[in-house]
Short mmCIF file of C-alpha atoms in Angstrom, two decimals:
data_model
loop_
_atom_site.label_atom_id
_atom_site.label_comp_id
_atom_site.label_asym_id
_atom_site.label_seq_id
_atom_site.Cartn_x
_atom_site.Cartn_y
_atom_site.Cartn_z
CA MET R 12 -6.60 -77.63 -5.10
CA LYS R 13 -9.09 -76.79 -7.84
CA LEU R 14 -11.07 -73.63 -8.67
CA THR R 15 -14.49 -73.65 -10.27
CA PHE R 16 -15.94 -70.57 -11.83
CA LEU R 17 -19.59 -70.31 -10.68
CA GLY R 18 -20.08 -67.08 -12.56
CA THR R 19 -17.94 -64.83 -14.79
CA GLY R 20 -20.30 -61.92 -15.56
CA THR R 21 -20.82 -58.42 -14.26
CA SER R 22 -23.49 -56.96 -12.11
CA CYS R 23 -25.98 -57.27 -14.92
CA GLY R 24 -24.93 -60.70 -15.97
CA VAL R 25 -24.99 -61.80 -19.61
CA PRO R 26 -27.37 -61.74 -21.41
CA VAL R 27 -28.28 -58.35 -20.19
CA ILE R 28 -31.98 -57.63 -19.71
CA GLY R 29 -33.34 -55.77 -22.73
CA CYS R 30 -30.18 -56.17 -24.82
CA ASP R 31 -30.21 -57.50 -28.35
CA CYS R 32 -26.43 -57.47 -29.05
CA ARG R 33 -24.84 -60.51 -30.67
CA VAL R 34 -23.25 -61.54 -27.31
CA CYS R 35 -26.63 -61.49 -25.52
CA ARG R 36 -28.18 -63.40 -28.39
CA SER R 37 -25.32 -65.98 -28.59
CA SER R 38 -26.15 -69.66 -28.44
CA ASP R 39 -22.63 -70.46 -27.12
CA PRO R 40 -23.12 -71.41 -23.41
CA ARG R 41 -19.75 -69.77 -22.66
CA ASP R 42 -21.43 -66.40 -23.45
CA CYS R 43 -24.01 -66.89 -20.73
CA ARG R 44 -22.36 -65.32 -17.64
CA LEU R 45 -23.98 -65.25 -14.22
CA ARG R 46 -22.66 -62.81 -11.56
CA THR R 47 -19.08 -63.42 -10.60
CA SER R 48 -18.33 -66.06 -7.94
CA ALA R 49 -16.05 -69.03 -7.55
CA VAL R 50 -15.52 -72.07 -5.27
CA ILE R 51 -12.21 -73.47 -4.20
CA GLU R 52 -11.92 -77.16 -3.28
CA THR R 53 -9.09 -79.00 -1.59
CA GLU R 54 -9.24 -82.68 -0.66
CA ALA R 55 -11.14 -81.85 2.51
CA ARG R 56 -12.50 -78.28 2.22
CA ARG R 57 -14.77 -76.21 0.05
CA ILE R 58 -14.59 -72.40 0.26
CA LEU R 59 -16.90 -69.97 -1.63
CA ILE R 60 -15.60 -66.70 -2.92
CA ASP R 61 -18.48 -64.14 -3.10
CA CYS R 62 -22.14 -65.03 -2.88
CA GLY R 63 -24.15 -62.99 -5.40
CA PRO R 64 -27.84 -63.13 -6.34
CA ASP R 65 -27.31 -66.09 -8.65
CA PHE R 66 -25.79 -68.31 -5.92
CA ARG R 67 -28.75 -70.72 -5.61
CA GLU R 68 -28.69 -71.40 -9.36
CA GLN R 69 -24.91 -71.71 -9.36
CA TYR R 70 -24.84 -74.14 -6.45
CA LEU R 71 -27.51 -76.42 -7.85
CA ARG R 72 -26.01 -76.65 -11.28
CA THR R 73 -22.29 -76.76 -10.39
CA ILE R 74 -21.80 -77.89 -6.70
CA ARG R 75 -25.10 -79.79 -6.58
CA ASN R 76 -24.67 -81.10 -3.08
CA GLY R 77 -22.43 -80.94 -0.02
CA SER R 78 -21.45 -78.27 2.55
CA LEU R 79 -19.34 -75.19 2.51
CA ASP R 80 -16.49 -74.59 4.99
CA GLY R 81 -16.43 -70.80 4.65
CA VAL R 82 -17.27 -67.82 2.48
CA LEU R 83 -14.79 -65.09 1.46
CA LEU R 84 -16.24 -61.75 0.46
CA THR R 85 -14.38 -59.25 -1.74
CA HIS R 86 -16.66 -56.28 -1.07
CA VAL R 87 -20.26 -55.40 -0.24
CA HIS R 88 -21.82 -54.64 -3.70
CA TYR R 89 -25.01 -56.55 -4.17
CA ASP R 90 -23.75 -58.62 -7.08
CA HIS R 91 -21.25 -60.15 -4.60
CA VAL R 92 -23.38 -60.48 -1.48
CA GLY R 93 -26.94 -60.72 -2.71
CA GLY R 94 -27.12 -64.46 -2.27
CA LEU R 95 -26.17 -64.77 1.36
CA ASP R 96 -29.71 -65.35 2.41
CA ASP R 97 -29.72 -68.42 0.16
CA LEU R 98 -27.02 -69.97 2.27
CA ARG R 99 -29.56 -70.80 4.96
CA PRO R 100 -29.90 -74.62 4.20
CA LEU R 101 -26.07 -74.88 4.51
CA THR R 102 -25.97 -73.11 7.92
CA TYR R 103 -28.58 -74.76 10.04
CA LYS R 104 -26.43 -77.50 11.39
CA ASN R 105 -23.25 -75.66 12.46
CA GLY R 106 -23.57 -72.13 11.06
CA LEU R 107 -21.18 -70.75 8.42
CA THR R 108 -18.28 -68.37 8.82
CA VAL R 109 -18.10 -65.42 6.45
CA TYR R 110 -14.71 -63.66 6.15
CA CYS R 111 -14.77 -59.96 5.13
CA ARG R 112 -13.35 -56.51 5.80
CA GLY R 113 -14.68 -54.62 8.76
CA ASP R 114 -16.63 -52.12 6.67
CA VAL R 115 -18.29 -55.01 4.77
CA ALA R 116 -19.27 -56.69 8.15
CA SER R 117 -20.85 -53.46 9.41
CA GLN R 118 -22.97 -53.06 6.30
CA LEU R 119 -24.05 -56.65 6.32
CA ARG R 120 -25.17 -56.32 9.95
CA CYS R 121 -27.25 -53.37 8.83
CA ASN R 122 -28.56 -54.68 5.51
CA LEU R 123 -29.22 -58.21 6.86
CA SER R 124 -30.05 -57.30 10.46
CA TYR R 125 -32.53 -60.20 10.73
CA CYS R 126 -29.49 -62.63 10.48
CA PHE R 127 -27.49 -61.25 13.42
CA GLY R 128 -27.61 -60.68 17.15
CA SER R 129 -30.67 -60.57 19.38
CA GLY R 130 -32.88 -59.83 16.33
CA HIS R 131 -31.96 -63.05 14.53
CA TYR R 132 -35.11 -64.22 12.75
CA PRO R 133 -35.94 -67.91 13.12
CA GLY R 134 -35.06 -69.75 9.92
CA SER R 135 -32.71 -67.11 8.60
CA PRO R 136 -29.06 -67.96 7.81
CA VAL R 137 -26.72 -68.52 10.79
CA LEU R 138 -23.72 -66.51 9.72
CA ASN R 139 -20.63 -65.82 11.80
CA LEU R 140 -18.84 -62.70 10.50
CA VAL R 141 -15.03 -62.66 10.94
CA GLU R 142 -13.31 -59.46 10.08
CA ILE R 143 -10.06 -59.60 8.07
CA GLU R 144 -7.31 -57.16 7.29
CA ASP R 145 -5.31 -56.42 4.14
CA TYR R 146 -2.10 -58.51 3.96
CA VAL R 147 -2.80 -60.33 7.24
CA MET R 148 -2.98 -64.13 6.72
CA PHE R 149 -5.89 -66.00 8.22
CA ASN R 150 -7.26 -69.52 8.15
CA ALA R 151 -10.67 -70.02 6.58
CA GLY R 152 -12.07 -73.44 7.50
CA GLY R 153 -8.64 -75.08 7.23
CA VAL R 154 -7.39 -73.07 4.20
CA ASP R 155 -4.76 -70.36 4.62
CA VAL R 156 -5.79 -67.12 2.89
CA LEU R 157 -3.98 -63.83 2.36
CA PRO R 158 -6.23 -60.84 1.68
CA LEU R 159 -4.86 -58.38 -0.83
CA GLY R 160 -5.70 -54.69 -0.96
CA LEU R 161 -7.42 -53.47 -4.17
CA ARG R 162 -9.33 -50.40 -5.32
CA HIS R 163 -12.72 -50.56 -6.97
CA GLY R 164 -13.30 -46.98 -8.10
CA SER R 165 -13.54 -45.07 -4.82
CA LEU R 166 -14.06 -48.29 -2.74
CA ASP R 167 -11.42 -50.29 -0.90
CA MET R 168 -11.86 -54.02 -1.34
CA VAL R 169 -9.83 -57.22 -1.25
CA GLY R 170 -8.65 -59.96 -3.57
CA PHE R 171 -7.06 -63.21 -2.23
CA ARG R 172 -3.92 -65.30 -2.52
CA ILE R 173 -4.57 -68.92 -1.59
CA GLY R 174 -1.44 -70.95 -2.03
CA ASP R 175 -0.59 -70.91 -5.74
CA LEU R 176 -3.85 -69.16 -6.70
CA GLY R 177 -4.35 -65.41 -6.93
CA TYR R 178 -7.95 -64.16 -7.28
CA ILE R 179 -8.88 -60.59 -8.22
CA THR R 180 -12.29 -59.36 -9.28
CA ASP R 181 -13.93 -55.89 -9.74
CA ALA R 182 -10.63 -54.02 -9.24
CA SER R 183 -9.89 -50.75 -11.06
CA GLU R 184 -6.38 -50.54 -9.50
CA VAL R 185 -4.00 -53.17 -8.25
CA PRO R 186 -1.47 -51.61 -5.81
CA VAL R 187 2.19 -52.50 -5.94
CA PRO R 188 2.10 -54.42 -2.61
CA THR R 189 -0.62 -56.64 -4.01
CA ILE R 190 1.36 -57.23 -7.28
CA GLU R 191 4.41 -58.22 -5.17
CA ALA R 192 2.30 -60.58 -2.97
CA LEU R 193 0.94 -62.28 -6.06
CA LYS R 194 4.27 -63.03 -7.62
CA GLY R 195 4.98 -66.75 -7.71
CA VAL R 196 1.36 -67.85 -8.16
CA LYS R 197 0.75 -70.51 -10.73
CA VAL R 198 -2.78 -69.39 -11.54
CA LEU R 199 -4.07 -65.82 -11.59
CA VAL R 200 -7.73 -64.81 -11.93
CA VAL R 201 -8.28 -61.17 -12.84
CA ASN R 202 -11.26 -59.05 -13.94
CA ALA R 203 -11.48 -57.59 -17.46
CA LEU R 204 -14.79 -55.75 -18.05
CA ARG R 205 -14.39 -54.77 -21.69
CA GLU R 206 -11.90 -53.21 -24.14
CA ARG R 207 -12.90 -49.61 -23.36
CA GLU R 208 -11.73 -47.98 -20.14
CA HIS R 209 -14.09 -47.88 -17.18
CA ARG R 210 -13.83 -45.75 -14.02
CA SER R 211 -14.21 -48.57 -11.47
CA HIS R 212 -13.13 -51.75 -13.33
CA MET R 213 -10.06 -52.77 -15.23
CA ASN R 214 -10.45 -53.14 -18.96
CA LEU R 215 -8.76 -55.84 -21.04
CA LYS R 216 -5.48 -53.94 -21.43
CA SER R 217 -5.25 -53.22 -17.71
CA ALA R 218 -5.92 -56.87 -16.92
CA LEU R 219 -3.26 -57.98 -19.28
CA ASP R 220 -0.80 -55.45 -17.75
CA VAL R 221 -1.40 -56.98 -14.32
CA ILE R 222 -0.86 -60.46 -15.68
CA GLU R 223 2.35 -59.39 -17.25
CA SER R 224 3.55 -57.91 -13.95
CA VAL R 225 2.70 -61.04 -11.90
CA MET R 226 3.81 -63.54 -14.56
CA PRO R 227 1.73 -66.57 -13.47
CA GLU R 228 1.92 -69.82 -15.38
CA ARG R 229 -1.74 -69.41 -16.41
CA ALA R 230 -4.22 -66.59 -16.12
CA TYR R 231 -8.04 -66.47 -16.46
CA LEU R 232 -10.27 -63.45 -17.14
CA THR R 233 -13.47 -63.03 -15.25
CA HIS R 234 -16.10 -60.39 -14.52
CA MET R 235 -16.64 -59.78 -18.26
CA SER R 236 -19.48 -57.76 -19.67
CA HIS R 237 -21.28 -58.31 -22.97
CA GLU R 238 -19.17 -55.45 -24.32
CA ILE R 239 -16.03 -57.54 -24.32
CA GLY R 240 -17.41 -59.60 -27.19
CA LEU R 241 -18.03 -63.30 -27.93
CA HIS R 242 -16.12 -65.85 -25.98
CA ALA R 243 -14.73 -67.43 -29.15
CA ASP R 244 -13.48 -64.14 -30.44
CA ILE R 245 -11.83 -63.11 -27.13
CA SER R 246 -10.10 -66.50 -26.78
CA SER R 247 -8.53 -66.22 -30.24
CA GLN R 248 -6.99 -62.90 -29.49
CA LEU R 249 -5.44 -63.51 -26.05
CA PRO R 250 -1.72 -64.02 -25.38
CA GLU R 251 -0.39 -67.52 -24.75
CA GLY R 252 -1.28 -68.72 -21.25
CA VAL R 253 -4.21 -66.28 -20.87
CA TYR R 254 -7.77 -67.61 -21.07
CA ALA R 255 -11.30 -66.26 -20.96
CA ALA R 256 -12.98 -68.08 -18.15
CA TYR R 257 -16.62 -69.23 -18.44
CA ASP R 258 -19.31 -70.41 -16.01
CA GLY R 259 -18.66 -73.93 -14.92
CA LEU R 260 -15.00 -74.04 -15.86
CA THR R 261 -12.81 -75.97 -13.40
CA VAL R 262 -9.06 -75.43 -13.31
CA GLU R 263 -6.45 -77.33 -11.33
CA VAL R 264 -4.06 -75.16 -9.28
#
């Protein structure tokens, strides 16, 4: 199995509109971060994690061609679901199953009402919503997935364990049952917004604490804002076995 980071940025992405900081002006392509998303590939399957407003660009520059076998959604915020309409060319033949919590499914049926039920608009994506529950294993297009409960400020959301991979984004709190469920993974992805604390996202210290608790072989930071600094500077300061991810990076699991 391999994981490719389609985007590693926050809801504003990097560079941030109107910002003139050194990160937003950086010529290092690793400092250009689209909204957070990733794709998992096995020998026979390709599963998308989150589908934000940059999905079309991410797909064309990283995946380029081929189908998807399912979509996993962590939560309903726009930077994680804003690209669902762009899935339409991938759904016309057989539709596409989207796995998400019940509250997310309800909001999607409201926000994208033209995609569902009797009001389905011709030409819009054919999406099959399947509701999932925290810590209840399910099969997504041939891949076994365990949803993991997380807190994102006042919002409940999920991360995922898929075999030897653990994937967490946007979390401000990682509950003990999730830490326990992640133990034994070889690769852990975890969000690290910036060095300063934030009310609804883990900062760098919190992310490193989670990594220390889980003890994966390797860990990758994602969902990083421009405030965390230049990729080159971050990378030189991280503990052994911890890496700052960047858009387009592929890692073997």
